[in-house]
Amino acid sequence: MSTDLIASKYRIVREIARSNDVVYEAVDVAMGRRLAVKELLLPANLTGQARTERIERFSREARAAGRLSHPNTVTIFSFEEHAGRYYIAMEFLEGNTLRDELRARAALPEREAVDIALQVLSALSHAHSHGVVHRDVKPDNIHLLPGGLAKLTDFGIARLSEEASLTADGQVFGTPSYMSPEQIVGGAIDHRSDLFSLGVVLYEMLAGRKPFVGDNVVSITYHIMNAEPAPLMGVSYGVELAVRRCLEKRPQGRPASADELRRLLKAGDAPPAMFLPAPGQVSTTSGPLSQASQAQAPPTGVPSAAAQPPAAGPAPCAGPFVTWGPSGAPQGSPSAQSPAFAPHRPGRRLVVGDGARTFATVMAVSMAISAAVVALVLLFIRAFEVHREQRGVRAGQFAASEGRQRVAGSDLRGAANELEEVARYGDPRAAREARTSLASIYNRLGTQRFELGDYAGAEWYWRSALSLLPQSRSDRSNNEEQLEAAVRHNLGVLYERYSTGLGGQGDGGFASAPGSTNPAAPGDDTVLQRRMERARQALVEGIRAYDAGQTERARELWQGVIGEAPGTEYARDARRYLDETTTGPGF
């Protein structure tokens, strides 16, 4: 056992790590407590202002971490100087770093990754509330204890809001792959820079790779400043949306605080129901931009017949008797001159013959029988409708259950088939929920196709997902709004990849159908690609022409699409538009 003592207080057991500083496992001689001692390394040739700044930074780390008392931050016991040696005594952490974990496992399950991120966010929330910005959030500075507790460590370049910054203008501190854009350019930094860095860490935990990579520091920082990371695959869209918000280039686009990001992650990682409840009327669209038919929910808010106000008319009589006026007509009634209201004259009797009596009886019996028959027919129709609805609900529930099992087994295509079956039944709410869930699955399938390089398949799935959502924003739930934002973001990434894939030449296309490889992926400057681009442009121009009332011009453009790119998704869209403008109503 080592007998080396620091300040006659801490006996060094072994060296744990070494970089700009050295960390030892040590024992507090007086307390018999195991702890870690971090000592500042000062090269002999480091003198003057540079030496002073190194000591001040070390002191600032101790002050930054020492003012925090939180389960998810490392505990600082003391900061001391003895015989020219500067050291920080802190708690000894068992386990290993998140970096060690990622090296061993590559990626972590979503629930585990989100749990670690939530713990780090709890530590950041506490630090930010005490005026401490960490500025170096990365897997190496997140320690995982055996019981699952995560601790944020190494406040070596932390910034204290009430103290003057030690960073000169244009001087950059941090780890390149995890630095925020404002950190790279040496701009003003606040707590939102930590959220960007945590977004990079969470992305790496979920994907098994960093979102911004390059051969050197220059290319890495260029991608952080200008590029968007590839979509996450197999991750719930709520969590992916939270990660995307963390990685916004401008601080204003990120969550406003660590607590807000925690709420986003908790909502996004909640065990999803197969259907997202979204009551209300579902709007439909038709025409060239429609990708899937939607069932129209019955209108709501229409009062029943019983709730309608009574029709205007004469007030009812106050009782069975009338008072005769001077003219011989009952007051408040039509004139006595009308035969229908002639008063009965004393001495006359109303005589009804046997034939009239028989006719009245037959009519009454016939009406009673007819009423009974109508009632029976109505009861039968209602029973049939209830049976059909219950059958649809049971079938929908069975298909939904199958869909949940397939999602749990990562069989997204199988889950989509089940949900497509649910959407065919007439129950409006089940169909609405099925379409929303199907749109979520299409979004994930599109991400998978994108990761495989099948850009046409990705585009088809994402466009189909948008078509399944209500077109009117007032009809959408919050979940549907978030889903639309995620899909549109993915399409934006796809189109940016498409437009820049050929070095800015603008030639490219999506020539394959979903589920197939893409022979014209961006990056191959071929005749086929240029034809696909012309077909795409003609398809869009046709839609614009039709919207402007130039039907014949639109049809000519769509005919050209079929000739330019036969057998492609563009050609199929063009054929459908031609059929709709010929045989169907306008769109």
mmCIF file with all atom_site columns, N, CA, C and O in Angstrom, residues 291 456 459-460 463 510-514 539 565 567-574:
data_model
loop_
_atom_site.group_PDB
_atom_site.id
_atom_site.type_symbol
_atom_site.label_atom_id
_atom_site.label_alt_id
_atom_site.label_comp_id
_atom_site.label_asym_id
_atom_site.label_entity_id
_atom_site.label_seq_id
_atom_site.pdbx_PDB_ins_code
_atom_site.Cartn_x
_atom_site.Cartn_y
_atom_site.Cartn_z
_atom_site.occupancy
_atom_site.B_iso_or_equiv
_atom_site.pdbx_formal_charge
_atom_site.auth_seq_id
_atom_site.auth_comp_id
_atom_site.auth_asym_id
_atom_site.auth_atom_id
_atom_site.pdbx_PDB_model_num
ATOM 1  N N  . GLN A 1 291 ? -53.256 11.106 -50.458 1.00 0.00 ? 291 GLN A N  1
ATOM 2  C CA . GLN A 1 291 ? -52.482 9.882  -50.553 1.00 0.00 ? 291 GLN A CA 1
ATOM 3  C C  . GLN A 1 291 ? -53.258 8.674  -50.050 1.00 0.00 ? 291 GLN A C  1
ATOM 4  O O  . GLN A 1 291 ? -52.891 7.558  -50.322 1.00 0.00 ? 291 GLN A O  1
ATOM 5  N N  . ALA A 1 456 ? -36.727 7.020  -52.041 1.00 0.00 ? 456 ALA A N  1
ATOM 6  C CA . ALA A 1 456 ? -38.098 7.011  -52.565 1.00 0.00 ? 456 ALA A CA 1
ATOM 7  C C  . ALA A 1 456 ? -39.055 6.371  -51.567 1.00 0.00 ? 456 ALA A C  1
ATOM 8  O O  . ALA A 1 456 ? -40.163 6.851  -51.351 1.00 0.00 ? 456 ALA A O  1
ATOM 9  N N  . GLU A 1 459 ? -39.664 8.806  -48.735 1.00 0.00 ? 459 GLU A N  1
ATOM 10 C CA . GLU A 1 459 ? -40.569 9.879  -49.139 1.00 0.00 ? 459 GLU A CA 1
ATOM 11 C C  . GLU A 1 459 ? -42.004 9.384  -49.198 1.00 0.00 ? 459 GLU A C  1
ATOM 12 O O  . GLU A 1 459 ? -42.929 10.050 -48.735 1.00 0.00 ? 459 GLU A O  1
ATOM 13 N N  . TRP A 1 460 ? -42.199 8.173  -49.760 1.00 0.00 ? 460 TRP A N  1
ATOM 14 C CA . TRP A 1 460 ? -43.561 7.632  -49.865 1.00 0.00 ? 460 TRP A CA 1
ATOM 15 C C  . TRP A 1 460 ? -44.178 7.448  -48.498 1.00 0.00 ? 460 TRP A C  1
ATOM 16 O O  . TRP A 1 460 ? -45.323 7.839  -48.274 1.00 0.00 ? 460 TRP A O  1
ATOM 17 N N  . ARG A 1 463 ? -44.926 10.968 -46.851 1.00 0.00 ? 463 ARG A N  1
ATOM 18 C CA . ARG A 1 463 ? -46.069 11.638 -47.484 1.00 0.00 ? 463 ARG A CA 1
ATOM 19 C C  . ARG A 1 463 ? -47.374 10.937 -47.104 1.00 0.00 ? 463 ARG A C  1
ATOM 20 O O  . ARG A 1 463 ? -48.403 11.575 -46.870 1.00 0.00 ? 463 ARG A O  1
ATOM 21 N N  . PHE A 1 510 ? -36.025 10.230 -56.947 1.00 0.00 ? 510 PHE A N  1
ATOM 22 C CA . PHE A 1 510 ? -36.423 9.087  -56.153 1.00 0.00 ? 510 PHE A CA 1
ATOM 23 C C  . PHE A 1 510 ? -37.169 8.166  -57.110 1.00 0.00 ? 510 PHE A C  1
ATOM 24 O O  . PHE A 1 510 ? -38.321 8.390  -57.421 1.00 0.00 ? 510 PHE A O  1
ATOM 25 N N  . ALA A 1 511 ? -36.487 7.143  -57.567 1.00 0.00 ? 511 ALA A N  1
ATOM 26 C CA . ALA A 1 511 ? -37.045 6.377  -58.673 1.00 0.00 ? 511 ALA A CA 1
ATOM 27 C C  . ALA A 1 511 ? -37.673 5.072  -58.254 1.00 0.00 ? 511 ALA A C  1
ATOM 28 O O  . ALA A 1 511 ? -38.304 4.435  -59.056 1.00 0.00 ? 511 ALA A O  1
ATOM 29 N N  . SER A 1 512 ? -37.480 4.641  -57.027 1.00 0.00 ? 512 SER A N  1
ATOM 30 C CA . SER A 1 512 ? -37.963 3.324  -56.657 1.00 0.00 ? 512 SER A CA 1
ATOM 31 C C  . SER A 1 512 ? -39.185 3.421  -55.772 1.00 0.00 ? 512 SER A C  1
ATOM 32 O O  . SER A 1 512 ? -39.448 4.428  -55.143 1.00 0.00 ? 512 SER A O  1
ATOM 33 N N  . ALA A 1 513 ? -39.959 2.351  -55.741 1.00 0.00 ? 513 ALA A N  1
ATOM 34 C CA . ALA A 1 513 ? -41.148 2.284  -54.902 1.00 0.00 ? 513 ALA A CA 1
ATOM 35 C C  . ALA A 1 513 ? -40.755 1.820  -53.514 1.00 0.00 ? 513 ALA A C  1
ATOM 36 O O  . ALA A 1 513 ? -39.678 1.278  -53.311 1.00 0.00 ? 513 ALA A O  1
ATOM 37 N N  . PRO A 1 514 ? -41.635 2.020  -52.500 1.00 0.00 ? 514 PRO A N  1
ATOM 38 C CA . PRO A 1 514 ? -41.308 1.586  -51.142 1.00 0.00 ? 514 PRO A CA 1
ATOM 39 C C  . PRO A 1 514 ? -40.979 0.105  -51.088 1.00 0.00 ? 514 PRO A C  1
ATOM 40 O O  . PRO A 1 514 ? -41.632 -0.711 -51.733 1.00 0.00 ? 514 PRO A O  1
ATOM 41 N N  . LEU A 1 539 ? -44.599 17.034 -62.303 1.00 0.00 ? 539 LEU A N  1
ATOM 42 C CA . LEU A 1 539 ? -45.712 16.649 -61.428 1.00 0.00 ? 539 LEU A CA 1
ATOM 43 C C  . LEU A 1 539 ? -46.136 17.838 -60.561 1.00 0.00 ? 539 LEU A C  1
ATOM 44 O O  . LEU A 1 539 ? -47.324 18.148 -60.434 1.00 0.00 ? 539 LEU A O  1
ATOM 45 N N  . ALA A 1 565 ? -41.072 9.104  -66.870 1.00 0.00 ? 565 ALA A N  1
ATOM 46 C CA . ALA A 1 565 ? -40.636 8.166  -65.819 1.00 0.00 ? 565 ALA A CA 1
ATOM 47 C C  . ALA A 1 565 ? -41.659 7.062  -65.628 1.00 0.00 ? 565 ALA A C  1
ATOM 48 O O  . ALA A 1 565 ? -42.273 6.955  -64.574 1.00 0.00 ? 565 ALA A O  1
ATOM 49 N N  . GLY A 1 567 ? -43.614 3.746  -64.730 1.00 0.00 ? 567 GLY A N  1
ATOM 50 C CA . GLY A 1 567 ? -43.441 2.737  -63.696 1.00 0.00 ? 567 GLY A CA 1
ATOM 51 C C  . GLY A 1 567 ? -42.965 3.246  -62.361 1.00 0.00 ? 567 GLY A C  1
ATOM 52 O O  . GLY A 1 567 ? -42.812 2.469  -61.420 1.00 0.00 ? 567 GLY A O  1
ATOM 53 N N  . THR A 1 568 ? -42.726 4.558  -62.232 1.00 0.00 ? 568 THR A N  1
ATOM 54 C CA . THR A 1 568 ? -42.246 5.113  -60.970 1.00 0.00 ? 568 THR A CA 1
ATOM 55 C C  . THR A 1 568 ? -43.406 5.647  -60.138 1.00 0.00 ? 568 THR A C  1
ATOM 56 O O  . THR A 1 568 ? -44.557 5.721  -60.605 1.00 0.00 ? 568 THR A O  1
ATOM 57 N N  . GLU A 1 569 ? -43.078 6.063  -58.913 1.00 0.00 ? 569 GLU A N  1
ATOM 58 C CA . GLU A 1 569 ? -44.090 6.657  -58.040 1.00 0.00 ? 569 GLU A CA 1
ATOM 59 C C  . GLU A 1 569 ? -44.646 7.936  -58.652 1.00 0.00 ? 569 GLU A C  1
ATOM 60 O O  . GLU A 1 569 ? -45.836 8.230  -58.539 1.00 0.00 ? 569 GLU A O  1
ATOM 61 N N  . TYR A 1 570 ? -43.808 8.701  -59.332 1.00 0.00 ? 570 TYR A N  1
ATOM 62 C CA . TYR A 1 570 ? -44.280 9.920  -59.980 1.00 0.00 ? 570 TYR A CA 1
ATOM 63 C C  . TYR A 1 570 ? -45.305 9.593  -61.061 1.00 0.00 ? 570 TYR A C  1
ATOM 64 O O  . TYR A 1 570 ? -46.321 10.271 -61.202 1.00 0.00 ? 570 TYR A O  1
ATOM 65 N N  . ALA A 1 571 ? -45.029 8.551  -61.842 1.00 0.00 ? 571 ALA A N  1
ATOM 66 C CA . ALA A 1 571 ? -45.960 8.167  -62.900 1.00 0.00 ? 571 ALA A CA 1
ATOM 67 C C  . ALA A 1 571 ? -47.282 7.690  -62.311 1.00 0.00 ? 571 ALA A C  1
ATOM 68 O O  . ALA A 1 571 ? -48.358 7.994  -62.845 1.00 0.00 ? 571 ALA A O  1
ATOM 69 N N  . ARG A 1 572 ? -47.232 6.953  -61.201 1.00 0.00 ? 572 ARG A N  1
ATOM 70 C CA . ARG A 1 572 ? -48.473 6.480  -60.584 1.00 0.00 ? 572 ARG A CA 1
ATOM 71 C C  . ARG A 1 572 ? -49.289 7.659  -60.059 1.00 0.00 ? 572 ARG A C  1
ATOM 72 O O  . ARG A 1 572 ? -50.517 7.680  -60.174 1.00 0.00 ? 572 ARG A O  1
ATOM 73 N N  . ASP A 1 573 ? -48.616 8.646  -59.465 1.00 0.00 ? 573 ASP A N  1
ATOM 74 C CA . ASP A 1 573 ? -49.326 9.840  -58.999 1.00 0.00 ? 573 ASP A CA 1
ATOM 75 C C  . ASP A 1 573 ? -49.963 10.578 -60.179 1.00 0.00 ? 573 ASP A C  1
ATOM 76 O O  . ASP A 1 573 ? -51.114 11.023 -60.104 1.00 0.00 ? 573 ASP A O  1
ATOM 77 N N  . ALA A 1 574 ? -49.198 10.723 -61.249 1.00 0.00 ? 574 ALA A N  1
ATOM 78 C CA . ALA A 1 574 ? -49.718 11.435 -62.414 1.00 0.00 ? 574 ALA A CA 1
ATOM 79 C C  . ALA A 1 574 ? -50.943 10.728 -62.992 1.00 0.00 ? 574 ALA A C  1
ATOM 80 O O  . ALA A 1 574 ? -51.937 11.372 -63.360 1.00 0.00 ? 574 ALA A O  1
#
